[in-house]
Amino acid sequence: MASYLADNQTRFLDELMDWLRIPSVSADPKFHADVLRAADYLKTRLEEAGVQNVEICPTAGNPIVYGEYLVAGPGAKTVLVYGHYDVQPADPYELWNSPPFEPVIKDEKIYARGACDDKGQVYMHVKAFEMMMRDGQGGVPCNIKFMFEGEEEIGSNNLEIFVKANKEKLKADVILISDTGILANDVPSIEVGLRGLSYHEVTVTGPNRDLHSGLYGGAVQNPINALCEMIASLHDANGHITIPGFYDNVDELSADERAEMAKAPFSEEEFKKSIGLPDSYGEKGYSSMERTSIRPTLDVNGIWGGYTGEGAKTVIASQAHAKISMRLVPHQTSDEITAKFQKHFESIAPQGVTVEVRPHHGGEPVVTPTNSIAYKAAADAMETTFGKRPVPTRGGGSIPIVAMFKSELGLGTVLLGFGLDSDAIHSPNEHFGVFNFLKGIETIPHFYRNYAAAQ
């Protein structure tokens, strides 16, 4: 296996670079043709690797690429591999050190939009499968189904519809996802928890048109001022979220559980240094590691209104807008928090403006067991290739489809990711370590073999 990987790693990287050149941005309609090209590219590579019955399944939005390998027999275990081939917008382009869709390798890192999230990690699975088919180490030990979507970055709007309509096709024993990360290249880890999500766009409207700030200033409510005051009121001085009932169902970890979490290697100084801040910030009474994993959050993801061009234009804007997201923890639900946020945000509007809250998408928090045979198969695989037992961790991000897979297919998920927090996903200069890409390809076959042999 190691020999096949060493002999072919340059080709594997070249193929990934070709795929990364396709700007499969799902959020922007002008890239729709590129999203379809990315799906076609993935289909071709799956077929070349030896996957059977590969098809591009249409949805009301972007297609799902599906394939399978079922020759292990009906009594064998079946793994359903999920990932996504769409990527985040690359804006602002001027902050990239190299063009986001012209991938380069610098300092043993692949720089491109989607390098880590999630094209690079999806492609690990394609090449791991190819390696099992051709390395002479016993072939593929279990049935494998692949399902890769093109709408994850915009809320997976059509995935649940596809899953509900194809439950027999997607029947499996476990789901395997590589859309997460590890603590460090010398500290392997497996995420066993993810936060949920409640995402909104808000609009504050004042006068029926933009007004001259000299003629009208002081006599009308300024929507931008109002929006800023409303947003500022959503946290108190201790970093607590002020929405009534927001914490009602939050799962509070015990002192013992928090102490166990604290054993994971984490440097507050390195954390601050990595993002260029003099100090960290967050909810009083919790560490940075806890704030980014076991505690809920509320953040403004974008805010705009009025004149933002060159020079001056003295206006009071008619409208102000913001995008606001909340990360949720067990046992909060996206429906509950969406309703509470909407009610509260509308209630704090000052006199002279109206407020519209438009929910976008949401997802549920999940915690996965560490005593399942699938988790043990993944932990043993990582121990084999890294030489260390992986640490179970809770991730701060959201993969809403994990809870959906549980409710619709009745399947648990193993989050076998290989990215790093420093990979700048969703940011300019996203990258993925060559080490991590190749280590994923090396590790994944061990998972299949461990899982197939487990009783």
JSON list of N, CA, C and O in Angstrom, two decimals, residues 16-36:
[
{"chain": "A", "resi": 16, "resn": "LEU", "atom": "N", "xyz": [-5.78, 16.31, -8.29]},
{"chain": "A", "resi": 16, "resn": "LEU", "atom": "CA", "xyz": [-6.47, 17.20, -7.36]},
{"chain": "A", "resi": 16, "resn": "LEU", "atom": "C", "xyz": [-6.33, 18.66, -7.81]},
{"chain": "A", "resi": 16, "resn": "LEU", "atom": "O", "xyz": [-7.31, 19.42, -7.77]},
{"chain": "A", "resi": 17, "resn": "MET", "atom": "N", "xyz": [-5.15, 19.05, -8.24]},
{"chain": "A", "resi": 17, "resn": "MET", "atom": "CA", "xyz": [-4.94, 20.43, -8.69]},
{"chain": "A", "resi": 17, "resn": "MET", "atom": "C", "xyz": [-5.84, 20.74, -9.88]},
{"chain": "A", "resi": 17, "resn": "MET", "atom": "O", "xyz": [-6.40, 21.83, -9.97]},
{"chain": "A", "resi": 18, "resn": "ASP", "atom": "N", "xyz": [-6.00, 19.80, -10.80]},
{"chain": "A", "resi": 18, "resn": "ASP", "atom": "CA", "xyz": [-6.90, 20.02, -11.94]},
{"chain": "A", "resi": 18, "resn": "ASP", "atom": "C", "xyz": [-8.33, 20.26, -11.47]},
{"chain": "A", "resi": 18, "resn": "ASP", "atom": "O", "xyz": [-9.05, 21.10, -12.01]},
{"chain": "A", "resi": 19, "resn": "TRP", "atom": "N", "xyz": [-8.74, 19.49, -10.46]},
{"chain": "A", "resi": 19, "resn": "TRP", "atom": "CA", "xyz": [-10.11, 19.63, -9.94]},
{"chain": "A", "resi": 19, "resn": "TRP", "atom": "C", "xyz": [-10.28, 20.98, -9.23]},
{"chain": "A", "resi": 19, "resn": "TRP", "atom": "O", "xyz": [-11.32, 21.63, -9.36]},
{"chain": "A", "resi": 20, "resn": "LEU", "atom": "N", "xyz": [-9.26, 21.38, -8.51]},
{"chain": "A", "resi": 20, "resn": "LEU", "atom": "CA", "xyz": [-9.33, 22.65, -7.78]},
{"chain": "A", "resi": 20, "resn": "LEU", "atom": "C", "xyz": [-9.38, 23.85, -8.73]},
{"chain": "A", "resi": 20, "resn": "LEU", "atom": "O", "xyz": [-9.83, 24.94, -8.33]},
{"chain": "A", "resi": 21, "resn": "ARG", "atom": "N", "xyz": [-8.92, 23.67, -9.96]},
{"chain": "A", "resi": 21, "resn": "ARG", "atom": "CA", "xyz": [-9.00, 24.77, -10.93]},
{"chain": "A", "resi": 21, "resn": "ARG", "atom": "C", "xyz": [-10.43, 25.07, -11.36]},
{"chain": "A", "resi": 21, "resn": "ARG", "atom": "O", "xyz": [-10.70, 26.13, -11.92]},
{"chain": "A", "resi": 22, "resn": "ILE", "atom": "N", "xyz": [-11.33, 24.15, -11.10]},
{"chain": "A", "resi": 22, "resn": "ILE", "atom": "CA", "xyz": [-12.74, 24.36, -11.47]},
{"chain": "A", "resi": 22, "resn": "ILE", "atom": "C", "xyz": [-13.43, 25.11, -10.35]},
{"chain": "A", "resi": 22, "resn": "ILE", "atom": "O", "xyz": [-13.57, 24.59, -9.24]},
{"chain": "A", "resi": 23, "resn": "PRO", "atom": "N", "xyz": [-13.90, 26.35, -10.57]},
{"chain": "A", "resi": 23, "resn": "PRO", "atom": "CA", "xyz": [-14.48, 27.16, -9.49]},
{"chain": "A", "resi": 23, "resn": "PRO", "atom": "C", "xyz": [-15.92, 26.77, -9.18]},
{"chain": "A", "resi": 23, "resn": "PRO", "atom": "O", "xyz": [-16.88, 27.47, -9.53]},
{"chain": "A", "resi": 24, "resn": "SER", "atom": "N", "xyz": [-16.08, 25.69, -8.45]},
{"chain": "A", "resi": 24, "resn": "SER", "atom": "CA", "xyz": [-17.42, 25.13, -8.19]},
{"chain": "A", "resi": 24, "resn": "SER", "atom": "C", "xyz": [-18.08, 25.84, -7.00]},
{"chain": "A", "resi": 24, "resn": "SER", "atom": "O", "xyz": [-18.41, 25.23, -5.99]},
{"chain": "A", "resi": 25, "resn": "VAL", "atom": "N", "xyz": [-18.31, 27.15, -7.15]},
{"chain": "A", "resi": 25, "resn": "VAL", "atom": "CA", "xyz": [-18.92, 27.98, -6.11]},
{"chain": "A", "resi": 25, "resn": "VAL", "atom": "C", "xyz": [-20.44, 27.86, -6.21]},
{"chain": "A", "resi": 25, "resn": "VAL", "atom": "O", "xyz": [-21.04, 28.34, -7.17]},
{"chain": "A", "resi": 26, "resn": "SER", "atom": "N", "xyz": [-21.05, 27.23, -5.24]},
{"chain": "A", "resi": 26, "resn": "SER", "atom": "CA", "xyz": [-22.49, 26.98, -5.31]},
{"chain": "A", "resi": 26, "resn": "SER", "atom": "C", "xyz": [-23.32, 28.22, -4.96]},
{"chain": "A", "resi": 26, "resn": "SER", "atom": "O", "xyz": [-24.48, 28.31, -5.37]},
{"chain": "A", "resi": 27, "resn": "ALA", "atom": "N", "xyz": [-22.76, 29.17, -4.23]},
{"chain": "A", "resi": 27, "resn": "ALA", "atom": "CA", "xyz": [-23.53, 30.32, -3.77]},
{"chain": "A", "resi": 27, "resn": "ALA", "atom": "C", "xyz": [-23.78, 31.35, -4.87]},
{"chain": "A", "resi": 27, "resn": "ALA", "atom": "O", "xyz": [-24.69, 32.17, -4.75]},
{"chain": "A", "resi": 28, "resn": "ASP", "atom": "N", "xyz": [-22.98, 31.33, -5.91]},
{"chain": "A", "resi": 28, "resn": "ASP", "atom": "CA", "xyz": [-23.05, 32.36, -6.96]},
{"chain": "A", "resi": 28, "resn": "ASP", "atom": "C", "xyz": [-23.49, 31.73, -8.27]},
{"chain": "A", "resi": 28, "resn": "ASP", "atom": "O", "xyz": [-22.78, 30.90, -8.84]},
{"chain": "A", "resi": 29, "resn": "PRO", "atom": "N", "xyz": [-24.68, 32.12, -8.79]},
{"chain": "A", "resi": 29, "resn": "PRO", "atom": "CA", "xyz": [-25.21, 31.50, -10.02]},
{"chain": "A", "resi": 29, "resn": "PRO", "atom": "C", "xyz": [-24.27, 31.60, -11.22]},
{"chain": "A", "resi": 29, "resn": "PRO", "atom": "O", "xyz": [-24.35, 30.76, -12.13]},
{"chain": "A", "resi": 30, "resn": "LYS", "atom": "N", "xyz": [-23.38, 32.58, -11.24]},
{"chain": "A", "resi": 30, "resn": "LYS", "atom": "CA", "xyz": [-22.50, 32.72, -12.41]},
{"chain": "A", "resi": 30, "resn": "LYS", "atom": "C", "xyz": [-21.51, 31.55, -12.52]},
{"chain": "A", "resi": 30, "resn": "LYS", "atom": "O", "xyz": [-20.91, 31.35, -13.57]},
{"chain": "A", "resi": 31, "resn": "PHE", "atom": "N", "xyz": [-21.36, 30.78, -11.44]},
{"chain": "A", "resi": 31, "resn": "PHE", "atom": "CA", "xyz": [-20.46, 29.63, -11.46]},
{"chain": "A", "resi": 31, "resn": "PHE", "atom": "C", "xyz": [-21.21, 28.31, -11.68]},
{"chain": "A", "resi": 31, "resn": "PHE", "atom": "O", "xyz": [-20.61, 27.24, -11.51]},
{"chain": "A", "resi": 32, "resn": "HIS", "atom": "N", "xyz": [-22.48, 28.37, -12.04]},
{"chain": "A", "resi": 32, "resn": "HIS", "atom": "CA", "xyz": [-23.28, 27.14, -12.12]},
{"chain": "A", "resi": 32, "resn": "HIS", "atom": "C", "xyz": [-22.67, 26.14, -13.10]},
{"chain": "A", "resi": 32, "resn": "HIS", "atom": "O", "xyz": [-22.59, 24.93, -12.81]},
{"chain": "A", "resi": 33, "resn": "ALA", "atom": "N", "xyz": [-22.24, 26.62, -14.26]},
{"chain": "A", "resi": 33, "resn": "ALA", "atom": "CA", "xyz": [-21.65, 25.70, -15.24]},
{"chain": "A", "resi": 33, "resn": "ALA", "atom": "C", "xyz": [-20.38, 25.05, -14.69]},
{"chain": "A", "resi": 33, "resn": "ALA", "atom": "O", "xyz": [-20.09, 23.88, -14.99]},
{"chain": "A", "resi": 34, "resn": "ASP", "atom": "N", "xyz": [-19.64, 25.78, -13.88]},
{"chain": "A", "resi": 34, "resn": "ASP", "atom": "CA", "xyz": [-18.43, 25.22, -13.28]},
{"chain": "A", "resi": 34, "resn": "ASP", "atom": "C", "xyz": [-18.75, 24.17, -12.22]},
{"chain": "A", "resi": 34, "resn": "ASP", "atom": "O", "xyz": [-18.03, 23.18, -12.08]},
{"chain": "A", "resi": 35, "resn": "VAL", "atom": "N", "xyz": [-19.85, 24.37, -11.49]},
{"chain": "A", "resi": 35, "resn": "VAL", "atom": "CA", "xyz": [-20.29, 23.36, -10.53]},
{"chain": "A", "resi": 35, "resn": "VAL", "atom": "C", "xyz": [-20.57, 22.05, -11.27]},
{"chain": "A", "resi": 35, "resn": "VAL", "atom": "O", "xyz": [-20.17, 20.97, -10.82]},
{"chain": "A", "resi": 36, "resn": "LEU", "atom": "N", "xyz": [-21.24, 22.15, -12.41]},
{"chain": "A", "resi": 36, "resn": "LEU", "atom": "CA", "xyz": [-21.55, 20.95, -13.19]},
{"chain": "A", "resi": 36, "resn": "LEU", "atom": "C", "xyz": [-20.27, 20.31, -13.74]},
{"chain": "A", "resi": 36, "resn": "LEU", "atom": "O", "xyz": [-20.15, 19.08, -13.79]}
]
